[in-house]
CSV table of C-alpha atoms and ligand atoms in Angstrom, one decimal:
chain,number,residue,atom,x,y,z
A,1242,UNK,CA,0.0,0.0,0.0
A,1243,UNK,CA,1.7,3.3,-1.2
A,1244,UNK,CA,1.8,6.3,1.4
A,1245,UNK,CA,-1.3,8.3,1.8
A,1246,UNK,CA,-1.2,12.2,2.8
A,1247,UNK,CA,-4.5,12.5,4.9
A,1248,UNK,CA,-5.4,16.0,4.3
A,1249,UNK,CA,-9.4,15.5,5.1
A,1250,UNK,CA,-11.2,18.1,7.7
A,1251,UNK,CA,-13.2,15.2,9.3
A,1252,UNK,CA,-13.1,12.8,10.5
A,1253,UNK,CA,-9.7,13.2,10.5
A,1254,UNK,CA,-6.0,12.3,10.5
A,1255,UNK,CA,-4.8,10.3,13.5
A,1256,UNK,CA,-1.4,9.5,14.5
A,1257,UNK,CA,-0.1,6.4,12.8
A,1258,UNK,CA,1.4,5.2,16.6
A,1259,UNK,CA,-2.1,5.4,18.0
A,1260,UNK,CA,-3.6,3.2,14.9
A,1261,UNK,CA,-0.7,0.7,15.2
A,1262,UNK,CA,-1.0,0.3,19.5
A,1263,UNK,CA,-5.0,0.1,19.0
A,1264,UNK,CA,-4.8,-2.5,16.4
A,1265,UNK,CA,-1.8,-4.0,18.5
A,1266,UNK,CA,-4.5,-3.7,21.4
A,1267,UNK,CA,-8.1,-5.3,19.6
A,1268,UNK,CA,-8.3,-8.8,20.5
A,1269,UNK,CA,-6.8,-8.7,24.3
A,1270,UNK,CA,-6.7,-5.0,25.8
A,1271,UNK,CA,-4.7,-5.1,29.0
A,1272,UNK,CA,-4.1,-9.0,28.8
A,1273,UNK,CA,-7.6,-9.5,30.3
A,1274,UNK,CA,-8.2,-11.2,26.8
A,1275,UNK,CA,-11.2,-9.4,25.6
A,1276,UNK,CA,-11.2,-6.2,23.6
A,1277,UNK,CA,-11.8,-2.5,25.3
A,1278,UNK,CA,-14.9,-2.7,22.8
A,1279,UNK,CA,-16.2,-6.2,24.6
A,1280,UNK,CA,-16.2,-4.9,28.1
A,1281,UNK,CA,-18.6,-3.0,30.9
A,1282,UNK,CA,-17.9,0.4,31.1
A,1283,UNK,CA,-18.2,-0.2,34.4
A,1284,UNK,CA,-15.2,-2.4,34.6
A,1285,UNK,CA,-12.0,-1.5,36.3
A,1286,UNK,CA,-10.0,-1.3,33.0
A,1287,UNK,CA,-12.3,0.8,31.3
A,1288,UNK,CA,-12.6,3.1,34.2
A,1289,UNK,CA,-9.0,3.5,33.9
A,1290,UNK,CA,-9.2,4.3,30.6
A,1291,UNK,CA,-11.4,7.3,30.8
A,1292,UNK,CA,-9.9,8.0,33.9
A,1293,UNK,CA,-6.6,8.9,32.1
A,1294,UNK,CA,-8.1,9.7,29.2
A,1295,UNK,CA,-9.5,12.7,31.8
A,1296,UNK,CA,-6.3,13.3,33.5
A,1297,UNK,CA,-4.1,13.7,30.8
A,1298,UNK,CA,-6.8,16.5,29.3
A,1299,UNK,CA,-6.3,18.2,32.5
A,1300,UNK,CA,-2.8,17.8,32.6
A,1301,UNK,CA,-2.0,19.0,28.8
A,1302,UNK,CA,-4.6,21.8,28.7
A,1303,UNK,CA,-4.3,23.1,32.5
A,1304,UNK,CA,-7.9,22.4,33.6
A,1305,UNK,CA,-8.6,24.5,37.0
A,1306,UNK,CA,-9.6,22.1,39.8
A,1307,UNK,CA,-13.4,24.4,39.1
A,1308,UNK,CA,-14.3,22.9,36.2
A,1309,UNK,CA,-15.7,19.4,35.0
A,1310,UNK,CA,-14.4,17.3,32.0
A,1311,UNK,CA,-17.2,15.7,30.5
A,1312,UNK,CA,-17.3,13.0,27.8
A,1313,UNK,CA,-20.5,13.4,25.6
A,1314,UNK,CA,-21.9,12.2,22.6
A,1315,UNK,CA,-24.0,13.6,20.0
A,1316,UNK,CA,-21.1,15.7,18.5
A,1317,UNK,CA,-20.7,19.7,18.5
A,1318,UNK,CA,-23.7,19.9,16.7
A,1319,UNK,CA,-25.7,18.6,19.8
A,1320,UNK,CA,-23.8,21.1,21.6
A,1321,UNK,CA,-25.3,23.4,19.8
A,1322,UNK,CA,-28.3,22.7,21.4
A,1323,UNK,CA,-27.5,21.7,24.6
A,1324,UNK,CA,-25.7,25.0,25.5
A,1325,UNK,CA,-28.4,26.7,24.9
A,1326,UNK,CA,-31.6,24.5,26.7
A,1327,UNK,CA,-29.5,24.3,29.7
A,1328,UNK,CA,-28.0,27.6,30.0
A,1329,UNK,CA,-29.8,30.3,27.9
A,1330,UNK,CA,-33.8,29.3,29.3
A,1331,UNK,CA,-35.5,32.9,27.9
A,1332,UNK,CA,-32.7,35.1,28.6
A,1333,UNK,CA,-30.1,36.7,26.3
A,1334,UNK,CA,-26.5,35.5,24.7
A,1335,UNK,CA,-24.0,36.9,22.7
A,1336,UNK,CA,-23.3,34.7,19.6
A,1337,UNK,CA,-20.4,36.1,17.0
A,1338,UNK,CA,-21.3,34.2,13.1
A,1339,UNK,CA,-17.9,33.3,11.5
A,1340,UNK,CA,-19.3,31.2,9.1
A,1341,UNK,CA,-20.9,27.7,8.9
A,1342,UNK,CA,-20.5,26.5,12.4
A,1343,UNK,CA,-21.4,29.4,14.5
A,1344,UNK,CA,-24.2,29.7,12.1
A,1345,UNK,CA,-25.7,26.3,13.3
A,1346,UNK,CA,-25.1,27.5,16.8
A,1347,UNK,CA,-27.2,30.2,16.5
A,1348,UNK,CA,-29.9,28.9,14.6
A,1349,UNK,CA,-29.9,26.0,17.8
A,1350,UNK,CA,-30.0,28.8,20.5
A,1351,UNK,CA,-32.8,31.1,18.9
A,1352,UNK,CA,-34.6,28.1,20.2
A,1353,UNK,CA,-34.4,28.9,23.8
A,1354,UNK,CA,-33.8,32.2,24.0
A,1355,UNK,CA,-32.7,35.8,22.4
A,1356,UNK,CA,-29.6,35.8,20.3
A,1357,UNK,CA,-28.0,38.8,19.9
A,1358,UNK,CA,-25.3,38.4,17.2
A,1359,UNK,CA,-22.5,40.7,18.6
A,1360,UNK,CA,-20.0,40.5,15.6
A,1361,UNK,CA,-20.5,39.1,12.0
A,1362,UNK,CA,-18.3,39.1,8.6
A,1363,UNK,CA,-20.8,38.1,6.5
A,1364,UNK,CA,-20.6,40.8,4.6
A,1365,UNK,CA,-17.0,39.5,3.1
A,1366,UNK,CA,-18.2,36.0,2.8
A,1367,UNK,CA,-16.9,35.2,6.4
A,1368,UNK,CA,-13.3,35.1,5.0
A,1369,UNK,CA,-12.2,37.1,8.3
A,1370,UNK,CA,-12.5,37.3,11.9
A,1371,UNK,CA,-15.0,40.1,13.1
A,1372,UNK,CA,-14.5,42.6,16.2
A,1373,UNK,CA,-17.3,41.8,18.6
A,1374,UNK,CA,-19.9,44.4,20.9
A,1375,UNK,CA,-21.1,42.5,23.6
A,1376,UNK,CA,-24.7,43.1,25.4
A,1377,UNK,CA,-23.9,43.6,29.4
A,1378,UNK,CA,-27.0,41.7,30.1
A,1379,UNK,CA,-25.7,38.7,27.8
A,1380,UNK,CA,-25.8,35.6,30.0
A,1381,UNK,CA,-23.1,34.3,27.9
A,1382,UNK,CA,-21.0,35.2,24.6
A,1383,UNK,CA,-20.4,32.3,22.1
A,1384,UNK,CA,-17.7,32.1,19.3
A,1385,UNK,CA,-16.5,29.4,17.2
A,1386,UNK,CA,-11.9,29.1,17.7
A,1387,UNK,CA,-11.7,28.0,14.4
A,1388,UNK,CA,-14.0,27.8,11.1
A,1389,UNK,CA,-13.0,24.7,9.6
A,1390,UNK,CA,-15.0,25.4,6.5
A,1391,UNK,CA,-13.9,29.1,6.1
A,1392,UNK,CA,-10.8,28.4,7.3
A,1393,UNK,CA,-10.8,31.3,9.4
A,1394,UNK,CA,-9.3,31.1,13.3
A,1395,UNK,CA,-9.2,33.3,16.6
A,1396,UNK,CA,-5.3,33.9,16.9
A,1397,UNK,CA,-6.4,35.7,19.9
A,1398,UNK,CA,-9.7,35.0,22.2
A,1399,UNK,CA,-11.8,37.9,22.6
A,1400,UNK,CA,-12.2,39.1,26.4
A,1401,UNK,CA,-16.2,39.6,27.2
A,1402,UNK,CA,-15.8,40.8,30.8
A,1403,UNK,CA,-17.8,38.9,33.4
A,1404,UNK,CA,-20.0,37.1,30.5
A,1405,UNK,CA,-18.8,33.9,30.4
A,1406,UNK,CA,-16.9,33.4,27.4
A,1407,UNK,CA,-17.9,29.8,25.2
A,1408,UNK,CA,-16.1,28.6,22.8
A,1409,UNK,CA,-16.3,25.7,19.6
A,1410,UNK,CA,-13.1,24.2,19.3
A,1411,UNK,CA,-14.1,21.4,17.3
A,1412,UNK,CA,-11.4,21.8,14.8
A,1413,UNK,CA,-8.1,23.1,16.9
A,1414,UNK,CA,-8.4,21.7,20.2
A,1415,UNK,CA,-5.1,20.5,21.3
A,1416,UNK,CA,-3.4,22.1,18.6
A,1417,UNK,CA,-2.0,25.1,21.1
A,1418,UNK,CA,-2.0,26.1,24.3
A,1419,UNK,CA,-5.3,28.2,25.6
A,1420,UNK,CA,-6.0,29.3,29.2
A,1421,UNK,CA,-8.9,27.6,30.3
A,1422,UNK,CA,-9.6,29.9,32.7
A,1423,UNK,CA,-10.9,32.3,30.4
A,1424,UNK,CA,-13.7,30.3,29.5
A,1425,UNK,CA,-17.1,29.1,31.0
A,1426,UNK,CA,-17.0,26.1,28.8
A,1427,UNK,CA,-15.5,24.5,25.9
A,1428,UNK,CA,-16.4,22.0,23.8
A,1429,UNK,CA,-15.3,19.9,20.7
A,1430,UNK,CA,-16.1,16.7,18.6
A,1431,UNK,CA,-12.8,14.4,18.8
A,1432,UNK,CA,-12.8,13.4,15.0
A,1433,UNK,CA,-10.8,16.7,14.0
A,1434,UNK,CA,-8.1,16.7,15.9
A,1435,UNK,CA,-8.6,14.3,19.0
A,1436,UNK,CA,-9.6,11.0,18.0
A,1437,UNK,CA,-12.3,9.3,16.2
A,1438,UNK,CA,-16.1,10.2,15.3
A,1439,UNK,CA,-18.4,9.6,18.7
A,1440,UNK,CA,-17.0,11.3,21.5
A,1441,UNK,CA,-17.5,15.1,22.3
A,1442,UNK,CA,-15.0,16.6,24.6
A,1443,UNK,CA,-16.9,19.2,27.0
A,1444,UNK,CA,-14.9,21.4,29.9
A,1445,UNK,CA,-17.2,23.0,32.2
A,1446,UNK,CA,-16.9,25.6,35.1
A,1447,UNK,CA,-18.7,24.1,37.8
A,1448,UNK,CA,-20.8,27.4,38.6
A,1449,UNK,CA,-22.2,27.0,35.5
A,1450,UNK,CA,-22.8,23.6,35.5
A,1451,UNK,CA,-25.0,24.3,39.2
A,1452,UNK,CA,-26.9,27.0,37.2
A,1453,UNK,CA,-28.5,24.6,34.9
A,1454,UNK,CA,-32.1,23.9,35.5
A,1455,UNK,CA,-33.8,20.5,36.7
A,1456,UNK,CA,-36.0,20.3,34.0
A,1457,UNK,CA,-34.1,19.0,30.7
A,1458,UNK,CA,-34.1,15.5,30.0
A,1459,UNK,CA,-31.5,13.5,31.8
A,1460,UNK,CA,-29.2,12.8,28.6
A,1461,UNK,CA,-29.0,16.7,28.1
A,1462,UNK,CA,-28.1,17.4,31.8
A,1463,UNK,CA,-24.3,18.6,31.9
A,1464,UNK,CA,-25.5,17.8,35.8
A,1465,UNK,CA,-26.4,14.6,35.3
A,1466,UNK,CA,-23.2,14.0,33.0
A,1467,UNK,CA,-21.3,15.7,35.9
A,1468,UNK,CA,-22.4,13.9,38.9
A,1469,UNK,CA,-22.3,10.3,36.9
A,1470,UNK,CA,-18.8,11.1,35.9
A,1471,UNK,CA,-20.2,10.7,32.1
A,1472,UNK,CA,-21.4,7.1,32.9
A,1473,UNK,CA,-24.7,7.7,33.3
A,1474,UNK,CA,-25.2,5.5,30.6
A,1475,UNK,CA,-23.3,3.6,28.3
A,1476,UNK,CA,-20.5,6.1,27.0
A,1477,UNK,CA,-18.8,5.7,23.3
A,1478,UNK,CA,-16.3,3.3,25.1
A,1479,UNK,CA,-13.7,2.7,22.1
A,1480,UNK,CA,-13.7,6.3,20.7
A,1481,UNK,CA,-12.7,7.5,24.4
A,1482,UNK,CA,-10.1,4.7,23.8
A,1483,UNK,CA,-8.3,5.7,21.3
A,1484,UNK,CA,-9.1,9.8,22.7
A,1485,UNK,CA,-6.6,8.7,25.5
A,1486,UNK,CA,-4.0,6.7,23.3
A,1487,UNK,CA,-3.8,10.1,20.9
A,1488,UNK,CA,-3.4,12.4,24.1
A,1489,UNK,CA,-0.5,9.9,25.2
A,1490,UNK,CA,0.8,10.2,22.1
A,1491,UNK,CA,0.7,14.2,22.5
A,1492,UNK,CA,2.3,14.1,26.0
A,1493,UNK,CA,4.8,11.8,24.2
A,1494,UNK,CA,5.8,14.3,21.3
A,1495,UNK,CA,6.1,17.4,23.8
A,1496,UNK,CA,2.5,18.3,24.2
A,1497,UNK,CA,0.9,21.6,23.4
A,1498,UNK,CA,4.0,23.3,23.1
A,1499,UNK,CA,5.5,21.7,20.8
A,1500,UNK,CA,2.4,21.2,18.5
A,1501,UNK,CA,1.7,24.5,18.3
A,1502,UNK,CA,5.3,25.1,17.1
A,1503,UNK,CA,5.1,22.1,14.5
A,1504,UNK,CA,1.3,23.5,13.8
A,1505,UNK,CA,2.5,27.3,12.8
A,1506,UNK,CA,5.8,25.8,10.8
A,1507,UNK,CA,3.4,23.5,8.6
A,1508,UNK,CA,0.8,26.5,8.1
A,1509,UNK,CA,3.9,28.8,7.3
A,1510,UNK,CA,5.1,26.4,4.6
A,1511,UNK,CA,1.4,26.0,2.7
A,1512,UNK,CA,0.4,29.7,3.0
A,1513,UNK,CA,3.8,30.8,1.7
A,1514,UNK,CA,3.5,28.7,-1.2
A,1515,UNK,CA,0.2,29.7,-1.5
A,1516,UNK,CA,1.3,33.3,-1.5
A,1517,UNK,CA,4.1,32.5,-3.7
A,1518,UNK,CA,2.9,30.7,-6.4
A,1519,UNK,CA,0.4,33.0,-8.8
A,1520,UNK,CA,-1.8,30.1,-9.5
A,1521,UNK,CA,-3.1,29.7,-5.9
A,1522,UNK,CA,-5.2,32.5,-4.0
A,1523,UNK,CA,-6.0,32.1,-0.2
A,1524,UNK,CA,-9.0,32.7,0.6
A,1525,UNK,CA,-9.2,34.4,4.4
A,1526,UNK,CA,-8.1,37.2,5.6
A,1527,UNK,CA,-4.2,37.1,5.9
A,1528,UNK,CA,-4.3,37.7,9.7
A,1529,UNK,CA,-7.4,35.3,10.7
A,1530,UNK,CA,-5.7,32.6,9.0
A,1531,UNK,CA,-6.4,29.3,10.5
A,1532,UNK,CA,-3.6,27.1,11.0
A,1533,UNK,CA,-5.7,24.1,11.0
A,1534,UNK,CA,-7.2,24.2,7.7
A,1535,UNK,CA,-6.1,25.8,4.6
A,1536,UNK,CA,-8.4,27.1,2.2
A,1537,UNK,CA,-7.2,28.3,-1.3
A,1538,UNK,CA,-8.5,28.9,-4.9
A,1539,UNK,CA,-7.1,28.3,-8.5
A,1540,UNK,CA,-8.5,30.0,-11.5
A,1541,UNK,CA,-11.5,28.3,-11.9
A,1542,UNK,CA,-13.2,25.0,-10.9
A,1543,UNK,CA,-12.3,22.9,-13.8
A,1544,UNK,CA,-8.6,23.6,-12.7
A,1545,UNK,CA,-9.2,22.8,-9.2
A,1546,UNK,CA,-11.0,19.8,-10.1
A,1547,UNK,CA,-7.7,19.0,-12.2
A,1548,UNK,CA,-5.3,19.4,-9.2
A,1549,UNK,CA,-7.2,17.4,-6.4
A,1550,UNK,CA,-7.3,14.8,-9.0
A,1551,UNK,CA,-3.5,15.0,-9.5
A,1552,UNK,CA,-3.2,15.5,-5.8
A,1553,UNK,CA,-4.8,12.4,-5.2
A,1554,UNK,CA,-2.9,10.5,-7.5
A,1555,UNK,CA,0.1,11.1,-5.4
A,1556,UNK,CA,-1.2,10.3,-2.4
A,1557,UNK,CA,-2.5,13.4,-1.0
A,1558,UNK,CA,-6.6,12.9,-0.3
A,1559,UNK,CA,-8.8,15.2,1.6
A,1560,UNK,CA,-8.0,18.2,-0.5
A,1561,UNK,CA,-11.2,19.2,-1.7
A,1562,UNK,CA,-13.0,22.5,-0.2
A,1563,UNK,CA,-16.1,21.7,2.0
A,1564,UNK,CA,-19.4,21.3,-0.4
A,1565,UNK,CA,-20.7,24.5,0.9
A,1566,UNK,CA,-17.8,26.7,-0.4
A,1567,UNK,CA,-15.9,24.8,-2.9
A,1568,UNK,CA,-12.2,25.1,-3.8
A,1569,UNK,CA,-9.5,23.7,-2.1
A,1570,UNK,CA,-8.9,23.1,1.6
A,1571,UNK,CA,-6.1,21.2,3.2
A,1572,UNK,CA,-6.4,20.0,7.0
A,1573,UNK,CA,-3.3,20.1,8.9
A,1574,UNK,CA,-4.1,18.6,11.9
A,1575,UNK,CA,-1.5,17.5,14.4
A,1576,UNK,CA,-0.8,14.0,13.6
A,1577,UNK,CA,0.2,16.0,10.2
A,1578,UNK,CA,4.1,15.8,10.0
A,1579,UNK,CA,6.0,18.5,9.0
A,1580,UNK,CA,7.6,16.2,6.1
A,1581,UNK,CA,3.7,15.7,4.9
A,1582,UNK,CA,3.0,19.6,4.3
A,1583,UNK,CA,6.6,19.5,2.6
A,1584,UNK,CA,5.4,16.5,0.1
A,1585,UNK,CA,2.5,18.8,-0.4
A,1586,UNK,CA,3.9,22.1,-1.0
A,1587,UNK,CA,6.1,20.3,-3.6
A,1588,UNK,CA,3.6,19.1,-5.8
A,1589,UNK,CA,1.7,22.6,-5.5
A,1590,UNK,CA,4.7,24.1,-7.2
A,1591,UNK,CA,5.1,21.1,-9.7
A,1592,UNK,CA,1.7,21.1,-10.5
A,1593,UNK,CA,1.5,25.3,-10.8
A,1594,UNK,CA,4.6,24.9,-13.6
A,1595,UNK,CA,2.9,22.3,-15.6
A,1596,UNK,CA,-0.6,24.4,-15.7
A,1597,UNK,CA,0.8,27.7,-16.2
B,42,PLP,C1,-17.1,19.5,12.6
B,42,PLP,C2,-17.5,20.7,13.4
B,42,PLP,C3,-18.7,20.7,14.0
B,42,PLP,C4,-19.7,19.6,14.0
B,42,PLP,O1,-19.3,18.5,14.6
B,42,PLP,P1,-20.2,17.2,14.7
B,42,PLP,O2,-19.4,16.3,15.5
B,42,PLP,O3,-20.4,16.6,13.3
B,42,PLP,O4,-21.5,17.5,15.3
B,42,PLP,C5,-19.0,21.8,14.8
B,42,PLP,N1,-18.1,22.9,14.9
B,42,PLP,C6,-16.9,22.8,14.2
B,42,PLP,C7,-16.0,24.0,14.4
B,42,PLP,C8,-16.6,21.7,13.5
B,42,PLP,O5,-15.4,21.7,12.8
């Protein structure tokens, strides 16, 4: 089997360690001679599992003892939701639209409540990162870290005062180093750059989580989730698996320093070429560039159709743009070497002499 380059937004890239230990690991987990897949999640080894899985979050992101790691399912887009039933109920939030994703979130929260949209740059095809005016009587402000469609990405978090700040990191989580503290909760879907499809990764500050009412059902209750330790019932077991092998691996490989060096050397290399090469245009806003996924443009479709094909012979897959927007997009996630963008960048620049 030749080499692939996984360039796809997600599900996603994952390290090729974590793959080789979890197929290493399928038929006897533990020497207990069952898979992770084949036993309670009330057992002792799975426990462990998700209890690592847990305590390395805390460790490589710097959780404060005040808030809860919770391990949800449903995916951001429940989140969506969720945020909203539990904490908005008739009152007022702050919600800046970047694009796609924060779009969804606000259509979800109109739902239970007023949405004030405090920032948008709609008005350039969301290809940069708005300024935001926040209500004081907000009960919380929302923004999404990193567009993954757009390809547009906080560098900086905004600072909303006393109004709890939420965040969608979906799509960048892990890839730097944040201060939790800043935030009243953050959430992401592992299959961008944390694992595989299934498991949503939610941090919570605990006066937040006390807040919510009694009156949502029981699988929507970031109380419930909290005070069963996310095993109220039956949580996506393997997915929060392989979650804790890939943040081994990241502890491993220097953890969030380190990827966010490796992270703004690969998106250096791409939007260079992409700056250098006349046949590619970028397509956000030079300083809201996301350094997760790359979005660019040739001259016209039927040539951008020609290069993902080309791409794609060569091993490089995943470059096509998101349905919604079209043109090219290239994911660099963290399990994304270095060597990979390189591969990349060099058939760009073959590929932009022979279509001149
Ligand atoms: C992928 C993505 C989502 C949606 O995630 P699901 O797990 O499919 O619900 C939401 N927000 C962002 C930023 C994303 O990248």
């Amino acid at each position: 089997m030749a080499k692939k380059y996984n360039f796809y937004a997600g599900p996603a890239i994952l390290p090729y360690e974590v793959m080789k230990k979890a197929q290493e690991e399928l038929l006897d987990f533990n020497g207990i001679g069952l898979s992770i897949m084949e036993i309670s999640h009330r057992s002792k080894d799975f426990e462990a599992v998700i209890g690592t899985a847990e305590a390395k979050i805390r460790s490589l992101l710097g959780v404060p003892d005040n808030y809860s790691v919770l391990f949800l399912q449903g995916g951001a887009s429940l989140q969506f939701g969720m945020i909203p039933m539990n904490l908005l109920q008739g009152k007022k939030a702050d919600y800046v639209n970047t694009g796609a994703w924060a779009k969804k979130a606000i259509k979800e929260a109109k739902l239970f409540g007023a949405v004030n949209v405090a920032g948008t740059s709609e008005d350039k095809n969301f290809n940069y990162i708005p300024e935001a005016k926040w209500s004081p009587d907000a009960v919380y402000a929302h923004v999404t870290s990193n567009e993954t469609i757009g390809g547009i990405q906080y560098q900086t978090f905004p600072d909303a005062g006393n109004i709890p700040l939420l965040v969608d990191m979906s799509s960048d989580i892990f890839s730097r180093r944040i201060d939790v503290s800043k935030f009243g909760l953050i959430y992401a879907g592992a299959q961008k750059n944390m694992g595989p499809a299934g498991v949503t990764l939610v941090i919570m500050r605990n006066d937040l989580i006390e807040k919510c009412p009694d009156n949502v059902i029981t699988m929507l209750s970031y109380k419930i989730h909290k005070a069963e330790k996310s095993l109220y019932n039956t949580p996506p077991c393997f997915a929060i698996y392989i979650v804790k092998l890939v943040l081994e691996w990241l502890e491993k490989n220097g953890g969030l320093a380190a990827m966010e060096a490796t992270n703004n050397e690969k998106a250096k290399l791409l939007y260079d070429a992409i700056d250098n090469i006349s046949l590619y245009k970028g397509t956000a806003n030079v300083k809201d560039r996301s350094k997760m996924n790359v979005t660019f443009r040739l001259s016209s479709e039927e040539l951008e159709e020609k290069f993902i094909k080309a791409a794609t012979a060569q091993g490089l897959v995943g470059l096509k743009g998101h349905r919604s927007v079209g043109g090219c997009r290239a994911s660099l996630y963290n399990a994304m070497s270095l060597e990979g963008v390189k591969i990349l960048v060099d058939f760009m620049e073959k590929f932009a002499k022979e279509n001149k």
